[in-house]
Amino acid sequence: MTAVLLAAILLPMLSVPLLVWAGARWGSRAGRVALVVPLTSLALIGWLLSGAEAMTERVVTIPWIPSLGIELSFIVDGLSLFFGLVVSAMGVLVTLYASSYLDDHYRDHGRFYAYLMLFMASMLGCVFSENLLLLFVFWEMTGISSFLLIGFLHDKQDSRDGARMALFTTGGAGLAMLAGVVLLGEVTGTYSLVALRDGAMTQSMAEHGASWDGILTVAFVLMMIGALAKSAQFPFHYWLPNAMAAPTPVSAYLHSATMVKLGVFFIARIFPIAAMLEAWTPLLVSIGFLTMLLGAIFALLSHDLKGVLAYSTVSQLGFLVGFYGMSNTDGASLDLLHVASHVFYKGCLFMVVGIVDHAAGSRDLRKLGGLSRRLPALTIITLIAAASMAGLPGTMGFISKEYMLKAKFDHWHSDAWLNWLPLTLVIIASLVKVLFSIRLVRSTFFGPLPSEIDEHFHKPSGWMLISPAILAGCCLTFGLWPDLISPALRTLSVEGLHLETSIHLKIWHGWTREFWTSLGIMGLGAFAWLLLGAGRLNRAGIPSWLRFDQAFNAFMNAIPAIAKKITSLTRADRPMDYLPIILGTIFVSVGSLIVVHGARLLELTGLRGDWRVSELLDPLRSFVLLLVAIAVLMVTTLRRWTTQLVALGTVGFLLTFYFVLFRAPDLAMTQILVEAATLILVLMLLSRFPRAAETGERESRPAATRRIMNIVVAVIAGLTVTAFTFVVATSKHAEPAGDFYLKQSVPAAKGTNAVNTILVDFRGFDTLMEVTVLLIATLGALGLLMRYRRTEAEAKAGPMGPPGMGVIHETDAERERWTDR
Amino acid sequence: MLLETAILAGLLFGFGIYQVLQRSFVRILIGFVLLSNGANLVILAMSGDPKGKDSPILAEGTGPHVDPLPQALILTAIVIGFGLLSYMVVLLYRIFLDYRTTNAADLFEEPLKEAKPEEPH
Amino acid sequence: MNLVAMPILLPLLTAIAALLLRADTLRRGIVIASCAFQVIVALALVILTARQGPIALSIGDWAPPFGIVLVADLLSSIMVALAGIISLASIVYGYLELPCRLEHPLRIPLTQFLMVGLCQSFLTGDLFNLFVAFEVMLICSYALLTLEADDWDIKQAFPYLAINAVGSMIFLAAVAFAYGIFGTLNFAEISQRAAGMSDDPRVLILAVLLLGVFGIKAGLFPLYFWLPNSYPILSTPLAALFGGMLTKVGVYVLLRVFGTVLPQDLSGLHTVLAWLGGVTMLLGVIGAVSRNFVRGILSFHILSQIGYMVLAIGFFSPYAIAAAIFYNIHNNLVKSSLFLVGGTISLLNGTDDLKRSANLWRATPLLGVAFLLLGLSLAGLPPLSGFWGKLMIVQDGLRQGEYVLIFVALFTSIFTLLSMMKIWNASFWTQDASVPVRIHDRRWIGLTAVTCTMALLTVAVTIFAGPLIELSHQASEEIFKRETYIRAVLQLKADRGGVVDQAVSVPFEAVSDPIDGTSNPWLPEVAR
């Protein structure tokens, strides 16, 4: 069974490169080839279902990275099988549909099917995951594949924008979900859903009491943010309509049947472990039903066919979310029925819209009409699906609505607001739904046929009708004989999620409250349509203050500008400001630490309380110190380069003398040599500069604040170094390494000059590297001066550009700039 | 002895840093030399008070010796500093050749625009 | 010849050989062969240290702590291996980009010298030697920065030079202070002597000073300003090398010094490190979002990624350090590969300005796939390698209750995604007929091949994430339990299986009578 499960998930993934190749080879016919893949997955999952009479859940575990807590563990239970079936079955239907929809006007067919299969694999992985981290991995993979799919027609700006919006929104929320998942994992000690359900959750709550309940709630809320964004709930609802820039098969698959359902799936998945939290009901009920209403209203006000469907999806998902919210600790019932019903009619309607778009060239409700004459079969299909959407009797949608209302009336909650609020919202939303269902059908298929549409009408191929027909058929069949689906629902019920009731679906229950309610809704809906009429609706639009997507786009466009401002505020663009900041930071932190620990440091130096400075100073050395101080001062204050350098040289030679006083003859010698070499080098170079360079140097004083800051930093640096040097030097370690060298210099290294033996023998490696540094410095200087050119002609022609670009020809402006400064 | 060395090191560091923060490249160069000397003095201070000690040449009859390790370290540091300095000097020269100025502020006056002044391609 | 010295010796010899030869195919062949050999040696070192623990080599056969020691523990070996791989990729890319005739004759020698400095920083066990290694590295980088830079870019070398030169001087002073406080320059011995000194303010001050210096090197806020404006002037292969390895030396050194050398309970400093990492991360990604040139964007992302690693170091638990090490492995490869992608983009479109780049998804889907894999990995999207590193950091952060910092980390992650998507949308998905795509310039094939190979390597890191994470845990443990390191260096009785091999020098025989006639005090017996 492991093999079957893994095959069902991995096969689509592995087929990706094959499909790309198939697309390159066969073009638009690659779709037929691609059909094999979802069919295989469907068959495999069906096999899993058939082997599940006892319907015990089975868990498959393969260890992966134990230290992180992630394992490849999959669970086969009712929920995962149901969604697995939905995903793969819809995959088959959509692939079939797409193979005729994507005709030769499109390009990159292979890639399309490859993305589609990648998506399907990710979805399957997600629904079958038992480990929360693994679920998250697949979750994000669905995000990426959906990004690729939405942006498939990447030539168009709105495709790219829609894809970006989807990725950013769901990805960003996904990060919140990651935080939630990890928090949960850390708090309870496990990422396994089964372990959590079987007690880890309650145990951890019991062990740690109230404060951890808070953390668990935070984790839950974070996870919900991710789930709700994926299902396009308020306030994340804005990405879905913009994702309609995707080709229709993608919308039919992702944005009606599968990906957006992921959020709802996740809620169902963690129902057994999180429903006991106090935040469950308020959060889900409020957001769910609010979204339901909002979505329905937007669907009514939207003019784009796909937009209508997108918003209505959002609305239905909102209902499902709220439904789970209400179903608290008792368990949900028939939720899978609602999901299935939605999949059928919504998938069908999306496909219909695609065909209409293909045929008529437009998706705008205001421009369409009268297509029933040209597309009679399609009209019938649409009528069925739209009827299911509105909840008319005879369709599965009606069954679903009835049972939903029944559940509400039967489980009358103790909290009043949990009864009336959802009920009212559901009724209003259903009303609106009837309205826009009528509008959809009426404005597309009935009424006058506009002449532009008639002229450019393009009869779609019959193959395209197969998938929507199948879906519509399901709507009708299960609407008329709902009991057909009962055994499946019974088998698929999940412990901990579903109520233990026996399921026998019937159309007619008698003149119950729910029946009257449904009747009322339909009647009012029809009445409202007659009142409003198509005309008024055509003129309305979604108010701009609710257009979150516009806000999002504006935000996206503003980000670079904001970022630039912040970056320039932190001075990353001004080199002249870097150095004071860097040096200031280092020395101020070190200096403040010295001050803070001053007493202790002083103690370490071993000075008694009654020391006097004169005890510490030696007259000869102090004199040298004074001379150096004067020389350094002169370096700072003198103006001409040559005099500055002379002063600098004086400093160097005075230090030589200081080295002698410090009993370091080698040092003194080296210092003289290097000092001389330095002076010669610098003087030599400076002499090549025209006098104008020196006097022309704008010695304009920097602003007073800058100067003061420089002085302050310098003073702090100097004091810090002095203090710390003194402290460390007087509190030296008792066993310095130098003693060894003194002892071993003659016997081991056979040399009397200890410094030499260190340099050449004991620590010869340092010397090797130091010589290398010199060599590299030479090479670097050489490189600077080489102004690397190859030929005389090229040298005359101008400076070299970036490698490979050859010689660049200076423009006049450049030449001007470089030559007379 | 150590106090003077410490003060000297601090002096050189302080003035060195002040110079490095200046606008003229030549001053920055000078600042670097001062810093280098200052760092060397810090190392030197770590060999302890040389009073009553001899230089680390182990001839007959010499008494206690100064710690030779810091001296060796300073020698290496001097050479490395010199290498660095010579590179900086040539860089200074090259910048002058290209921009005809030795004033760092002039070069970086405006906040760096991201685009190069012209695109050769 | 001991394996530990090879990563330093090989590039040195190659550099000298390259200097002496003319820039033609013979030289190219020798260099590539040498680089490939370096990679093999480095990988052998990794395997060896993974099996038997740290390996120490005393140079000149002088016993530590008086001679200089090279120590290869697992972390060092991993870094050397990464350096070798990235160096090879960068050199091959450079060769494919330029014909022999146009190649600057000094580039290869300097690159090899840079490798010497890099490997020496990773392998050295001596503080002053670390300083010298830094100097070698730095001066190579100065030289390379200005070697082929256009005339109008030379001035960008100045801030880089100034800041790092001053940083070097401060480092020198810090080394001096360390010698004064601890009396030795050898890491292992400092570690022993410092063990009880964590409340000594001098150690704290020294630690802050070293933090400052290494922060400059690593690119930590507020010391990072030299990076974002100087890296974009580099040519692509050098940018890959610098961006992939050079800043990571700072991270490595932070790990080494704060992990192995200094006492491990400087918790105040660790907190500071974590917060600095967080701020760097944020400002880095904000800077990246503000740029429009691929190289500029990627340079800022270096800062952001450094922030992640320093954040992990700041959390300072074995798990977090393992996260930092794994993140390092992932990031070095991904970052340098991204630079290579950027270079290929600018070859094909003629520019790496996003506003004038387009059409590449149709033209070179392979490059697009490579970029997608790399970009998403950088942003930390599962199941790619970046995700695992991010996950580990998030796990440890939440474990320690650092909610704000984890929020910052996740926020940075989404903006990194945004930034990568910006490049993707502009260069690959946008179709603009007015933007040229130079398919006829056949070089792009070779460059794409190198880029895709590197991308495949990162996919391999993803696939083998499990074993690599285990390796990181092992390396992290070695850092926390410094005894193995110290023992390897001080040649103590090996009671952990096979710690020292023949390479470790035998206690120095020629020592004349020790001071007090009893056992040699320079080789203390410490039984752990």
CSV table of N, CA and C in Angstrom, one decimal, chain C residues 454-500:
chain,number,residue,atom,x,y,z
C,454,MET,N,25.8,24.4,-11.2
C,454,MET,CA,25.7,24.9,-9.8
C,454,MET,C,24.3,24.7,-9.3
C,455,ALA,N,23.3,25.0,-10.1
C,455,ALA,CA,21.9,24.9,-9.6
C,455,ALA,C,21.6,23.4,-9.3
C,456,LEU,N,22.2,22.5,-10.1
C,456,LEU,CA,22.0,21.1,-9.8
C,456,LEU,C,22.7,20.7,-8.5
C,457,LEU,N,23.8,21.4,-8.2
C,457,LEU,CA,24.5,21.1,-7.0
C,457,LEU,C,23.6,21.5,-5.8
C,458,THR,N,22.9,22.7,-5.9
C,458,THR,CA,22.0,23.1,-4.8
C,458,THR,C,20.9,22.2,-4.7
C,459,VAL,N,20.4,21.6,-5.8
C,459,VAL,CA,19.3,20.6,-5.8
C,459,VAL,C,19.8,19.4,-5.0
C,460,ALA,N,21.1,19.0,-5.3
C,460,ALA,CA,21.7,17.9,-4.5
C,460,ALA,C,21.7,18.2,-3.0
C,461,VAL,N,22.0,19.5,-2.7
C,461,VAL,CA,22.0,19.8,-1.3
C,461,VAL,C,20.6,19.6,-0.7
C,462,THR,N,19.6,19.9,-1.5
C,462,THR,CA,18.2,19.8,-1.1
C,462,THR,C,17.9,18.3,-0.9
C,463,ILE,N,18.3,17.5,-1.9
C,463,ILE,CA,18.0,16.1,-1.8
C,463,ILE,C,18.7,15.4,-0.6
C,464,PHE,N,20.0,15.8,-0.4
C,464,PHE,CA,20.8,15.2,0.7
C,464,PHE,C,20.7,16.1,1.9
C,465,ALA,N,19.6,16.8,2.1
C,465,ALA,CA,19.6,17.7,3.2
C,465,ALA,C,19.7,17.0,4.5
C,466,GLY,N,19.1,15.8,4.5
C,466,GLY,CA,19.2,15.0,5.8
C,466,GLY,C,20.7,14.8,6.2
C,467,PRO,N,21.4,14.1,5.4
C,467,PRO,CA,22.8,13.9,5.8
C,467,PRO,C,23.6,15.1,6.0
C,468,LEU,N,23.3,16.2,5.2
C,468,LEU,CA,24.1,17.4,5.4
C,468,LEU,C,23.7,18.0,6.8
C,469,ILE,N,22.5,17.9,7.1
C,469,ILE,CA,22.1,18.5,8.4
C,469,ILE,C,22.7,17.7,9.5
C,470,GLU,N,22.8,16.4,9.4
C,470,GLU,CA,23.5,15.6,10.4
C,470,GLU,C,24.9,16.0,10.5
C,471,LEU,N,25.5,16.3,9.4
C,471,LEU,CA,26.9,16.7,9.3
C,471,LEU,C,27.1,18.0,10.1
C,472,SER,N,26.1,18.9,9.8
C,472,SER,CA,26.1,20.2,10.5
C,472,SER,C,26.0,20.0,12.0
C,473,HIS,N,25.1,19.1,12.4
C,473,HIS,CA,25.0,18.9,13.9
C,473,HIS,C,26.3,18.4,14.4
C,474,GLN,N,27.0,17.5,13.7
C,474,GLN,CA,28.2,17.0,14.2
C,474,GLN,C,29.3,18.1,14.3
C,475,ALA,N,29.3,19.0,13.3
C,475,ALA,CA,30.2,20.1,13.3
C,475,ALA,C,29.9,21.0,14.5
C,476,SER,N,28.6,21.2,14.7
C,476,SER,CA,28.2,22.1,15.8
C,476,SER,C,28.6,21.5,17.2
C,477,GLU,N,28.4,20.2,17.2
C,477,GLU,CA,28.8,19.6,18.5
C,477,GLU,C,30.3,19.7,18.7
C,478,GLU,N,31.1,19.6,17.7
C,478,GLU,CA,32.5,19.8,17.8
C,478,GLU,C,32.9,21.2,18.4
C,479,ILE,N,32.1,22.1,17.9
C,479,ILE,CA,32.4,23.5,18.4
C,479,ILE,C,32.0,23.6,19.9
C,480,PHE,N,30.9,23.1,20.2
C,480,PHE,CA,30.4,23.2,21.6
C,480,PHE,C,31.3,22.4,22.6
C,481,LYS,N,31.6,21.2,22.1
C,481,LYS,CA,32.5,20.4,23.0
C,481,LYS,C,33.9,20.6,22.5
C,482,ARG,N,34.5,21.7,23.0
C,482,ARG,CA,35.8,22.0,22.4
C,482,ARG,C,36.9,21.0,22.7
C,483,GLU,N,36.6,20.1,23.5
C,483,GLU,CA,37.7,19.2,24.0
C,483,GLU,C,38.3,18.5,22.8
C,484,THR,N,37.5,18.1,21.8
C,484,THR,CA,38.1,17.4,20.7
C,484,THR,C,39.1,18.3,20.0
C,485,TYR,N,38.7,19.5,19.8
C,485,TYR,CA,39.6,20.4,19.1
C,485,TYR,C,40.9,20.6,19.9
C,486,ILE,N,40.7,20.9,21.2
C,486,ILE,CA,41.9,21.2,22.0
C,486,ILE,C,42.8,19.9,22.1
C,487,ARG,N,42.1,18.8,22.2
C,487,ARG,CA,42.9,17.6,22.3
C,487,ARG,C,43.7,17.4,21.1
C,488,ALA,N,43.0,17.6,20.0
C,488,ALA,CA,43.8,17.3,18.7
C,488,ALA,C,45.0,18.2,18.6
C,489,VAL,N,44.8,19.4,19.1
C,489,VAL,CA,45.9,20.4,19.0
C,489,VAL,C,47.0,20.1,20.0
C,490,LEU,N,46.6,19.8,21.2
C,490,LEU,CA,47.6,19.7,22.2
C,490,LEU,C,48.1,18.2,22.4
C,491,GLN,N,47.8,17.5,21.4
C,491,GLN,CA,48.4,16.1,21.3
C,491,GLN,C,48.2,15.3,22.6
C,492,LEU,N,47.0,15.4,23.1
C,492,LEU,CA,46.8,14.7,24.3
C,492,LEU,C,46.5,13.2,24.0
C,493,LYS,N,46.4,12.5,25.0
C,493,LYS,CA,46.1,11.1,24.9
C,493,LYS,C,44.8,11.0,24.2
C,494,ALA,N,44.7,10.3,23.1
C,494,ALA,CA,43.4,10.2,22.4
C,494,ALA,C,42.6,9.1,23.0
C,495,ASP,N,41.6,9.5,23.8
C,495,ASP,CA,40.7,8.4,24.2
C,495,ASP,C,39.4,8.4,23.5
C,496,ARG,N,39.2,9.3,22.6
C,496,ARG,CA,38.1,9.2,21.6
C,496,ARG,C,38.7,8.6,20.4
C,497,GLY,N,38.1,7.6,19.9
C,497,GLY,CA,38.7,6.8,18.8
C,497,GLY,C,39.3,7.6,17.7
C,498,GLY,N,40.5,7.4,17.5
C,498,GLY,CA,41.2,7.9,16.3
C,498,GLY,C,41.2,9.4,16.1
C,499,VAL,N,41.4,10.1,17.1
C,499,VAL,CA,41.3,11.6,16.9
C,499,VAL,C,42.6,12.1,16.2
C,500,VAL,N,43.7,11.6,16.6
C,500,VAL,CA,44.9,12.2,16.0
C,500,VAL,C,45.6,11.2,15.2
